[in-house]
Amino acid sequence: MNPFKGRDFERHIILWAVRWYCKYGISYRELQEMLAERGVNVDHPTIYRWVQRSAPEMEKRLRF
């Protein structure tokens, strides 16, 4: 099963945001600004949902 199926953004963008949040502990608004600097227009509530859905599994796999 693909956890990214049906998402409006590419998988690597979601993974960037979740990884940066987990590793560096920056705010959702800061992540929104960082992604905007890279040409990705996404609002902070969307990033929040990505983190809530993906962070627990990512942290298990990557062991920050």
mmCIF file with all atom_site columns, N, CA and C in Angstrom:
data_model
loop_
_atom_site.group_PDB
_atom_site.id
_atom_site.type_symbol
_atom_site.label_atom_id
_atom_site.label_alt_id
_atom_site.label_comp_id
_atom_site.label_asym_id
_atom_site.label_entity_id
_atom_site.label_seq_id
_atom_site.pdbx_PDB_ins_code
_atom_site.Cartn_x
_atom_site.Cartn_y
_atom_site.Cartn_z
_atom_site.occupancy
_atom_site.B_iso_or_equiv
_atom_site.pdbx_formal_charge
_atom_site.auth_seq_id
_atom_site.auth_comp_id
_atom_site.auth_asym_id
_atom_site.auth_atom_id
_atom_site.pdbx_PDB_model_num
ATOM 1   N N  . MET A 1 1  ? 0.830  -1.183 0.000  1.00 0.00 ? 1  MET A N  1
ATOM 2   C CA . MET A 1 1  ? 0.000  0.000  0.000  1.00 0.00 ? 1  MET A CA 1
ATOM 3   C C  . MET A 1 1  ? 0.878  1.250  0.000  1.00 0.00 ? 1  MET A C  1
ATOM 4   N N  . ASN A 1 2  ? 0.546  2.220  -0.821 1.00 0.00 ? 2  ASN A N  1
ATOM 5   C CA . ASN A 1 2  ? 1.308  3.454  -0.937 1.00 0.00 ? 2  ASN A CA 1
ATOM 6   C C  . ASN A 1 2  ? 0.690  4.528  -0.045 1.00 0.00 ? 2  ASN A C  1
ATOM 7   N N  . PRO A 1 3  ? 1.385  4.952  1.021  1.00 0.00 ? 3  PRO A N  1
ATOM 8   C CA . PRO A 1 3  ? 0.813  5.960  1.919  1.00 0.00 ? 3  PRO A CA 1
ATOM 9   C C  . PRO A 1 3  ? 0.702  7.340  1.290  1.00 0.00 ? 3  PRO A C  1
ATOM 10  N N  . PHE A 1 4  ? 1.325  7.541  0.130  1.00 0.00 ? 4  PHE A N  1
ATOM 11  C CA . PHE A 1 4  ? 1.304  8.842  -0.521 1.00 0.00 ? 4  PHE A CA 1
ATOM 12  C C  . PHE A 1 4  ? 0.291  8.921  -1.654 1.00 0.00 ? 4  PHE A C  1
ATOM 13  N N  . LYS A 1 5  ? -0.411 7.845  -1.914 1.00 0.00 ? 5  LYS A N  1
ATOM 14  C CA . LYS A 1 5  ? -1.394 7.826  -2.994 1.00 0.00 ? 5  LYS A CA 1
ATOM 15  C C  . LYS A 1 5  ? -2.520 8.818  -2.693 1.00 0.00 ? 5  LYS A C  1
ATOM 16  N N  . GLY A 1 6  ? -2.886 9.598  -3.695 1.00 0.00 ? 6  GLY A N  1
ATOM 17  C CA . GLY A 1 6  ? -3.965 10.561 -3.538 1.00 0.00 ? 6  GLY A CA 1
ATOM 18  C C  . GLY A 1 6  ? -3.541 11.893 -2.944 1.00 0.00 ? 6  GLY A C  1
ATOM 19  N N  . ARG A 1 7  ? -2.272 12.077 -2.673 1.00 0.00 ? 7  ARG A N  1
ATOM 20  C CA . ARG A 1 7  ? -1.789 13.342 -2.123 1.00 0.00 ? 7  ARG A CA 1
ATOM 21  C C  . ARG A 1 7  ? -1.612 14.351 -3.251 1.00 0.00 ? 7  ARG A C  1
ATOM 22  N N  . ASP A 1 8  ? -1.724 15.641 -2.909 1.00 0.00 ? 8  ASP A N  1
ATOM 23  C CA . ASP A 1 8  ? -1.574 16.699 -3.902 1.00 0.00 ? 8  ASP A CA 1
ATOM 24  C C  . ASP A 1 8  ? -0.115 17.057 -4.163 1.00 0.00 ? 8  ASP A C  1
ATOM 25  N N  . PHE A 1 9  ? 0.785  16.588 -3.322 1.00 0.00 ? 9  PHE A N  1
ATOM 26  C CA . PHE A 1 9  ? 2.199  16.903 -3.460 1.00 0.00 ? 9  PHE A CA 1
ATOM 27  C C  . PHE A 1 9  ? 2.988  15.622 -3.689 1.00 0.00 ? 9  PHE A C  1
ATOM 28  N N  . GLU A 1 10 ? 4.148  15.784 -4.306 1.00 0.00 ? 10 GLU A N  1
ATOM 29  C CA . GLU A 1 10 ? 4.997  14.623 -4.551 1.00 0.00 ? 10 GLU A CA 1
ATOM 30  C C  . GLU A 1 10 ? 5.553  14.087 -3.227 1.00 0.00 ? 10 GLU A C  1
ATOM 31  N N  . ARG A 1 11 ? 5.833  12.818 -3.234 1.00 0.00 ? 11 ARG A N  1
ATOM 32  C CA . ARG A 1 11 ? 6.314  12.139 -2.027 1.00 0.00 ? 11 ARG A CA 1
ATOM 33  C C  . ARG A 1 11 ? 7.551  12.806 -1.442 1.00 0.00 ? 11 ARG A C  1
ATOM 34  N N  . HIS A 1 12 ? 8.506  13.204 -2.271 1.00 0.00 ? 12 HIS A N  1
ATOM 35  C CA . HIS A 1 12 ? 9.746  13.765 -1.729 1.00 0.00 ? 12 HIS A CA 1
ATOM 36  C C  . HIS A 1 12 ? 9.508  15.095 -1.012 1.00 0.00 ? 12 HIS A C  1
ATOM 37  N N  . ILE A 1 13 ? 8.517  15.867 -1.424 1.00 0.00 ? 13 ILE A N  1
ATOM 38  C CA . ILE A 1 13 ? 8.215  17.127 -0.748 1.00 0.00 ? 13 ILE A CA 1
ATOM 39  C C  . ILE A 1 13 ? 7.650  16.849 0.646  1.00 0.00 ? 13 ILE A C  1
ATOM 40  N N  . ILE A 1 14 ? 6.754  15.899 0.739  1.00 0.00 ? 14 ILE A N  1
ATOM 41  C CA . ILE A 1 14 ? 6.186  15.530 2.037  1.00 0.00 ? 14 ILE A CA 1
ATOM 42  C C  . ILE A 1 14 ? 7.286  14.999 2.955  1.00 0.00 ? 14 ILE A C  1
ATOM 43  N N  . LEU A 1 15 ? 8.149  14.157 2.420  1.00 0.00 ? 15 LEU A N  1
ATOM 44  C CA . LEU A 1 15 ? 9.228  13.592 3.231  1.00 0.00 ? 15 LEU A CA 1
ATOM 45  C C  . LEU A 1 15 ? 10.215 14.658 3.687  1.00 0.00 ? 15 LEU A C  1
ATOM 46  N N  . TRP A 1 16 ? 10.530 15.626 2.821  1.00 0.00 ? 16 TRP A N  1
ATOM 47  C CA . TRP A 1 16 ? 11.393 16.752 3.226  1.00 0.00 ? 16 TRP A CA 1
ATOM 48  C C  . TRP A 1 16 ? 10.811 17.438 4.443  1.00 0.00 ? 16 TRP A C  1
ATOM 49  N N  . ALA A 1 17 ? 9.544  17.831 4.346  1.00 0.00 ? 17 ALA A N  1
ATOM 50  C CA . ALA A 1 17 ? 8.912  18.592 5.420  1.00 0.00 ? 17 ALA A CA 1
ATOM 51  C C  . ALA A 1 17 ? 8.886  17.795 6.723  1.00 0.00 ? 17 ALA A C  1
ATOM 52  N N  . VAL A 1 18 ? 8.509  16.543 6.647  1.00 0.00 ? 18 VAL A N  1
ATOM 53  C CA . VAL A 1 18 ? 8.419  15.726 7.859  1.00 0.00 ? 18 VAL A CA 1
ATOM 54  C C  . VAL A 1 18 ? 9.808  15.502 8.446  1.00 0.00 ? 18 VAL A C  1
ATOM 55  N N  . ARG A 1 19 ? 10.767 15.235 7.601  1.00 0.00 ? 19 ARG A N  1
ATOM 56  C CA . ARG A 1 19 ? 12.130 15.003 8.102  1.00 0.00 ? 19 ARG A CA 1
ATOM 57  C C  . ARG A 1 19 ? 12.687 16.253 8.765  1.00 0.00 ? 19 ARG A C  1
ATOM 58  N N  . TRP A 1 20 ? 12.532 17.418 8.114  1.00 0.00 ? 20 TRP A N  1
ATOM 59  C CA . TRP A 1 20 ? 13.031 18.664 8.705  1.00 0.00 ? 20 TRP A CA 1
ATOM 60  C C  . TRP A 1 20 ? 12.357 18.945 10.041 1.00 0.00 ? 20 TRP A C  1
ATOM 61  N N  . TYR A 1 21 ? 11.060 18.684 10.119 1.00 0.00 ? 21 TYR A N  1
ATOM 62  C CA . TYR A 1 21 ? 10.349 18.912 11.373 1.00 0.00 ? 21 TYR A CA 1
ATOM 63  C C  . TYR A 1 21 ? 10.890 17.985 12.468 1.00 0.00 ? 21 TYR A C  1
ATOM 64  N N  . CYS A 1 22 ? 11.038 16.728 12.168 1.00 0.00 ? 22 CYS A N  1
ATOM 65  C CA . CYS A 1 22 ? 11.504 15.756 13.166 1.00 0.00 ? 22 CYS A CA 1
ATOM 66  C C  . CYS A 1 22 ? 12.944 16.005 13.581 1.00 0.00 ? 22 CYS A C  1
ATOM 67  N N  . LYS A 1 23 ? 13.786 16.283 12.626 1.00 0.00 ? 23 LYS A N  1
ATOM 68  C CA . LYS A 1 23 ? 15.213 16.406 12.921 1.00 0.00 ? 23 LYS A CA 1
ATOM 69  C C  . LYS A 1 23 ? 15.572 17.736 13.580 1.00 0.00 ? 23 LYS A C  1
ATOM 70  N N  . TYR A 1 24 ? 14.970 18.836 13.107 1.00 0.00 ? 24 TYR A N  1
ATOM 71  C CA . TYR A 1 24 ? 15.382 20.160 13.566 1.00 0.00 ? 24 TYR A CA 1
ATOM 72  C C  . TYR A 1 24 ? 14.371 20.834 14.486 1.00 0.00 ? 24 TYR A C  1
ATOM 73  N N  . GLY A 1 25 ? 13.162 20.282 14.604 1.00 0.00 ? 25 GLY A N  1
ATOM 74  C CA . GLY A 1 25 ? 12.177 20.840 15.520 1.00 0.00 ? 25 GLY A CA 1
ATOM 75  C C  . GLY A 1 25 ? 11.714 22.245 15.176 1.00 0.00 ? 25 GLY A C  1
ATOM 76  N N  . ILE A 1 26 ? 11.722 22.587 13.904 1.00 0.00 ? 26 ILE A N  1
ATOM 77  C CA . ILE A 1 26 ? 11.287 23.923 13.501 1.00 0.00 ? 26 ILE A CA 1
ATOM 78  C C  . ILE A 1 26 ? 9.767  23.964 13.392 1.00 0.00 ? 26 ILE A C  1
ATOM 79  N N  . SER A 1 27 ? 9.231  25.170 13.401 1.00 0.00 ? 27 SER A N  1
ATOM 80  C CA . SER A 1 27 ? 7.776  25.315 13.397 1.00 0.00 ? 27 SER A CA 1
ATOM 81  C C  . SER A 1 27 ? 7.198  25.032 12.010 1.00 0.00 ? 27 SER A C  1
ATOM 82  N N  . TYR A 1 28 ? 5.892  24.820 11.994 1.00 0.00 ? 28 TYR A N  1
ATOM 83  C CA . TYR A 1 28 ? 5.208  24.570 10.721 1.00 0.00 ? 28 TYR A CA 1
ATOM 84  C C  . TYR A 1 28 ? 5.266  25.804 9.826  1.00 0.00 ? 28 TYR A C  1
ATOM 85  N N  . ARG A 1 29 ? 5.204  26.980 10.415 1.00 0.00 ? 29 ARG A N  1
ATOM 86  C CA . ARG A 1 29 ? 5.295  28.216 9.619  1.00 0.00 ? 29 ARG A CA 1
ATOM 87  C C  . ARG A 1 29 ? 6.697  28.390 9.035  1.00 0.00 ? 29 ARG A C  1
ATOM 88  N N  . GLU A 1 30 ? 7.716  28.015 9.810  1.00 0.00 ? 30 GLU A N  1
ATOM 89  C CA . GLU A 1 30 ? 9.081  28.072 9.283  1.00 0.00 ? 30 GLU A CA 1
ATOM 90  C C  . GLU A 1 30 ? 9.254  27.079 8.134  1.00 0.00 ? 30 GLU A C  1
ATOM 91  N N  . LEU A 1 31 ? 8.668  25.910 8.280  1.00 0.00 ? 31 LEU A N  1
ATOM 92  C CA . LEU A 1 31 ? 8.711  24.929 7.191  1.00 0.00 ? 31 LEU A CA 1
ATOM 93  C C  . LEU A 1 31 ? 8.002  25.461 5.955  1.00 0.00 ? 31 LEU A C  1
ATOM 94  N N  . GLN A 1 32 ? 6.878  26.137 6.167  1.00 0.00 ? 32 GLN A N  1
ATOM 95  C CA . GLN A 1 32 ? 6.148  26.735 5.056  1.00 0.00 ? 32 GLN A CA 1
ATOM 96  C C  . GLN A 1 32 ? 7.044  27.728 4.313  1.00 0.00 ? 32 GLN A C  1
ATOM 97  N N  . GLU A 1 33 ? 7.773  28.565 5.040  1.00 0.00 ? 33 GLU A N  1
ATOM 98  C CA . GLU A 1 33 ? 8.688  29.529 4.432  1.00 0.00 ? 33 GLU A CA 1
ATOM 99  C C  . GLU A 1 33 ? 9.825  28.830 3.696  1.00 0.00 ? 33 GLU A C  1
ATOM 100 N N  . MET A 1 34 ? 10.393 27.798 4.309  1.00 0.00 ? 34 MET A N  1
ATOM 101 C CA . MET A 1 34 ? 11.498 27.077 3.670  1.00 0.00 ? 34 MET A CA 1
ATOM 102 C C  . MET A 1 34 ? 11.060 26.431 2.362  1.00 0.00 ? 34 MET A C  1
ATOM 103 N N  . LEU A 1 35 ? 9.879  25.829 2.362  1.00 0.00 ? 35 LEU A N  1
ATOM 104 C CA . LEU A 1 35 ? 9.376  25.212 1.137  1.00 0.00 ? 35 LEU A CA 1
ATOM 105 C C  . LEU A 1 35 ? 9.054  26.270 0.092  1.00 0.00 ? 35 LEU A C  1
ATOM 106 N N  . ALA A 1 36 ? 8.531  27.425 0.523  1.00 0.00 ? 36 ALA A N  1
ATOM 107 C CA . ALA A 1 36 ? 8.237  28.513 -0.417 1.00 0.00 ? 36 ALA A CA 1
ATOM 108 C C  . ALA A 1 36 ? 9.520  29.007 -1.085 1.00 0.00 ? 36 ALA A C  1
ATOM 109 N N  . GLU A 1 37 ? 10.619 29.052 -0.331 1.00 0.00 ? 37 GLU A N  1
ATOM 110 C CA . GLU A 1 37 ? 11.911 29.448 -0.902 1.00 0.00 ? 37 GLU A CA 1
ATOM 111 C C  . GLU A 1 37 ? 12.367 28.475 -1.980 1.00 0.00 ? 37 GLU A C  1
ATOM 112 N N  . ARG A 1 38 ? 11.861 27.266 -1.922 1.00 0.00 ? 38 ARG A N  1
ATOM 113 C CA . ARG A 1 38 ? 12.207 26.237 -2.909 1.00 0.00 ? 38 ARG A CA 1
ATOM 114 C C  . ARG A 1 38 ? 11.126 26.073 -3.968 1.00 0.00 ? 38 ARG A C  1
ATOM 115 N N  . GLY A 1 39 ? 10.176 27.022 -3.989 1.00 0.00 ? 39 GLY A N  1
ATOM 116 C CA . GLY A 1 39 ? 9.153  27.022 -5.029 1.00 0.00 ? 39 GLY A CA 1
ATOM 117 C C  . GLY A 1 39 ? 7.947  26.147 -4.761 1.00 0.00 ? 39 GLY A C  1
ATOM 118 N N  . VAL A 1 40 ? 7.769  25.710 -3.511 1.00 0.00 ? 40 VAL A N  1
ATOM 119 C CA . VAL A 1 40 ? 6.639  24.848 -3.162 1.00 0.00 ? 40 VAL A CA 1
ATOM 120 C C  . VAL A 1 40 ? 5.654  25.662 -2.328 1.00 0.00 ? 40 VAL A C  1
ATOM 121 N N  . ASN A 1 41 ? 4.467  25.867 -2.851 1.00 0.00 ? 41 ASN A N  1
ATOM 122 C CA . ASN A 1 41 ? 3.443  26.641 -2.156 1.00 0.00 ? 41 ASN A CA 1
ATOM 123 C C  . ASN A 1 41 ? 2.537  25.693 -1.377 1.00 0.00 ? 41 ASN A C  1
ATOM 124 N N  . VAL A 1 42 ? 2.723  25.681 -0.062 1.00 0.00 ? 42 VAL A N  1
ATOM 125 C CA . VAL A 1 42 ? 1.934  24.805 0.815  1.00 0.00 ? 42 VAL A CA 1
ATOM 126 C C  . VAL A 1 42 ? 1.662  25.565 2.110  1.00 0.00 ? 42 VAL A C  1
ATOM 127 N N  . ASP A 1 43 ? 0.487  25.397 2.681  1.00 0.00 ? 43 ASP A N  1
ATOM 128 C CA . ASP A 1 43 ? 0.184  26.101 3.924  1.00 0.00 ? 43 ASP A CA 1
ATOM 129 C C  . ASP A 1 43 ? 0.560  25.251 5.142  1.00 0.00 ? 43 ASP A C  1
ATOM 130 N N  . HIS A 1 44 ? 0.742  25.931 6.273  1.00 0.00 ? 44 HIS A N  1
ATOM 131 C CA . HIS A 1 44 ? 1.233  25.226 7.461  1.00 0.00 ? 44 HIS A CA 1
ATOM 132 C C  . HIS A 1 44 ? 0.261  24.187 8.020  1.00 0.00 ? 44 HIS A C  1
ATOM 133 N N  . PRO A 1 45 ? -1.067 24.349 7.902  1.00 0.00 ? 45 PRO A N  1
ATOM 134 C CA . PRO A 1 45 ? -1.935 23.253 8.368  1.00 0.00 ? 45 PRO A CA 1
ATOM 135 C C  . PRO A 1 45 ? -1.738 21.952 7.574  1.00 0.00 ? 45 PRO A C  1
ATOM 136 N N  . THR A 1 46 ? -1.413 22.079 6.302  1.00 0.00 ? 46 THR A N  1
ATOM 137 C CA . THR A 1 46 ? -1.135 20.890 5.492  1.00 0.00 ? 46 THR A CA 1
ATOM 138 C C  . THR A 1 46 ? 0.122  20.197 5.998  1.00 0.00 ? 46 THR A C  1
ATOM 139 N N  . ILE A 1 47 ? 1.148  20.975 6.300  1.00 0.00 ? 47 ILE A N  1
ATOM 140 C CA . ILE A 1 47 ? 2.386  20.405 6.836  1.00 0.00 ? 47 ILE A CA 1
ATOM 141 C C  . ILE A 1 47 ? 2.100  19.713 8.170  1.00 0.00 ? 47 ILE A C  1
ATOM 142 N N  . TYR A 1 48 ? 1.269  20.332 8.993  1.00 0.00 ? 48 TYR A N  1
ATOM 143 C CA . TYR A 1 48 ? 0.878  19.721 10.267 1.00 0.00 ? 48 TYR A CA 1
ATOM 144 C C  . TYR A 1 48 ? 0.264  18.342 10.038 1.00 0.00 ? 48 TYR A C  1
ATOM 145 N N  . ARG A 1 49 ? -0.641 18.238 9.081  1.00 0.00 ? 49 ARG A N  1
ATOM 146 C CA . ARG A 1 49 ? -1.282 16.942 8.794  1.00 0.00 ? 49 ARG A CA 1
ATOM 147 C C  . ARG A 1 49 ? -0.261 15.925 8.304  1.00 0.00 ? 49 ARG A C  1
ATOM 148 N N  . TRP A 1 50 ? 0.683  16.369 7.462  1.00 0.00 ? 50 TRP A N  1
ATOM 149 C CA . TRP A 1 50 ? 1.728  15.456 6.990  1.00 0.00 ? 50 TRP A CA 1
ATOM 150 C C  . TRP A 1 50 ? 2.520  14.907 8.173  1.00 0.00 ? 50 TRP A C  1
ATOM 151 N N  . VAL A 1 51 ? 2.904  15.803 9.074  1.00 0.00 ? 51 VAL A N  1
ATOM 152 C CA . VAL A 1 51 ? 3.717  15.391 10.223 1.00 0.00 ? 51 VAL A CA 1
ATOM 153 C C  . VAL A 1 51 ? 2.931  14.441 11.117 1.00 0.00 ? 51 VAL A C  1
ATOM 154 N N  . GLN A 1 52 ? 1.682  14.759 11.405 1.00 0.00 ? 52 GLN A N  1
ATOM 155 C CA . GLN A 1 52 ? 0.867  13.900 12.260 1.00 0.00 ? 52 GLN A CA 1
ATOM 156 C C  . GLN A 1 52 ? 0.705  12.511 11.666 1.00 0.00 ? 52 GLN A C  1
ATOM 157 N N  . ARG A 1 53 ? 0.600  12.440 10.359 1.00 0.00 ? 53 ARG A N  1
ATOM 158 C CA . ARG A 1 53 ? 0.372  11.165 9.686  1.00 0.00 ? 53 ARG A CA 1
ATOM 159 C C  . ARG A 1 53 ? 1.674  10.382 9.492  1.00 0.00 ? 53 ARG A C  1
ATOM 160 N N  . SER A 1 54 ? 2.774  11.063 9.228  1.00 0.00 ? 54 SER A N  1
ATOM 161 C CA . SER A 1 54 ? 3.992  10.385 8.782  1.00 0.00 ? 54 SER A CA 1
ATOM 162 C C  . SER A 1 54 ? 5.128  10.337 9.797  1.00 0.00 ? 54 SER A C  1
ATOM 163 N N  . ALA A 1 55 ? 5.186  11.262 10.725 1.00 0.00 ? 55 ALA A N  1
ATOM 164 C CA . ALA A 1 55 ? 6.340  11.356 11.621 1.00 0.00 ? 55 ALA A CA 1
ATOM 165 C C  . ALA A 1 55 ? 6.564  10.121 12.483 1.00 0.00 ? 55 ALA A C  1
ATOM 166 N N  . PRO A 1 56 ? 5.536  9.536  13.088 1.00 0.00 ? 56 PRO A N  1
ATOM 167 C CA . PRO A 1 56 ? 5.819  8.368  13.944 1.00 0.00 ? 56 PRO A CA 1
ATOM 168 C C  . PRO A 1 56 ? 6.529  7.237  13.198 1.00 0.00 ? 56 PRO A C  1
ATOM 169 N N  . GLU A 1 57 ? 6.073  6.938  12.012 1.00 0.00 ? 57 GLU A N  1
ATOM 170 C CA . GLU A 1 57 ? 6.710  5.870  11.232 1.00 0.00 ? 57 GLU A CA 1
ATOM 171 C C  . GLU A 1 57 ? 8.114  6.274  10.787 1.00 0.00 ? 57 GLU A C  1
ATOM 172 N N  . MET A 1 58 ? 8.275  7.535  10.363 1.00 0.00 ? 58 MET A N  1
ATOM 173 C CA . MET A 1 58 ? 9.587  7.998  9.917  1.00 0.00 ? 58 MET A CA 1
ATOM 174 C C  . MET A 1 58 ? 10.589 7.963  11.068 1.00 0.00 ? 58 MET A C  1
ATOM 175 N N  . GLU A 1 59 ? 10.183 8.385  12.245 1.00 0.00 ? 59 GLU A N  1
ATOM 176 C CA . GLU A 1 59 ? 11.095 8.364  13.384 1.00 0.00 ? 59 GLU A CA 1
ATOM 177 C C  . GLU A 1 59 ? 11.518 6.944  13.741 1.00 0.00 ? 59 GLU A C  1
ATOM 178 N N  . LYS A 1 60 ? 10.601 5.992  13.623 1.00 0.00 ? 60 LYS A N  1
ATOM 179 C CA . LYS A 1 60 ? 10.955 4.589  13.879 1.00 0.00 ? 60 LYS A CA 1
ATOM 180 C C  . LYS A 1 60 ? 12.003 4.106  12.887 1.00 0.00 ? 60 LYS A C  1
ATOM 181 N N  . ARG A 1 61 ? 11.827 4.484  11.636 1.00 0.00 ? 61 ARG A N  1
ATOM 182 C CA . ARG A 1 61 ? 12.727 3.988  10.592 1.00 0.00 ? 61 ARG A CA 1
ATOM 183 C C  . ARG A 1 61 ? 14.079 4.677  10.596 1.00 0.00 ? 61 ARG A C  1
ATOM 184 N N  . LEU A 1 62 ? 14.114 5.973  10.888 1.00 0.00 ? 62 LEU A N  1
ATOM 185 C CA . LEU A 1 62 ? 15.358 6.725  10.773 1.00 0.00 ? 62 LEU A CA 1
ATOM 186 C C  . LEU A 1 62 ? 16.130 6.851  12.077 1.00 0.00 ? 62 LEU A C  1
ATOM 187 N N  . ARG A 1 63 ? 15.465 6.712  13.190 1.00 0.00 ? 63 ARG A N  1
ATOM 188 C CA . ARG A 1 63 ? 16.115 6.799  14.509 1.00 0.00 ? 63 ARG A CA 1
ATOM 189 C C  . ARG A 1 63 ? 16.965 8.054  14.635 1.00 0.00 ? 63 ARG A C  1
ATOM 190 N N  . PHE A 1 64 ? 16.318 9.206  14.624 1.00 0.00 ? 64 PHE A N  1
ATOM 191 C CA . PHE A 1 64 ? 17.048 10.479 14.779 1.00 0.00 ? 64 PHE A CA 1
ATOM 192 C C  . PHE A 1 64 ? 17.752 10.431 16.077 1.00 0.00 ? 64 PHE A C  1
#
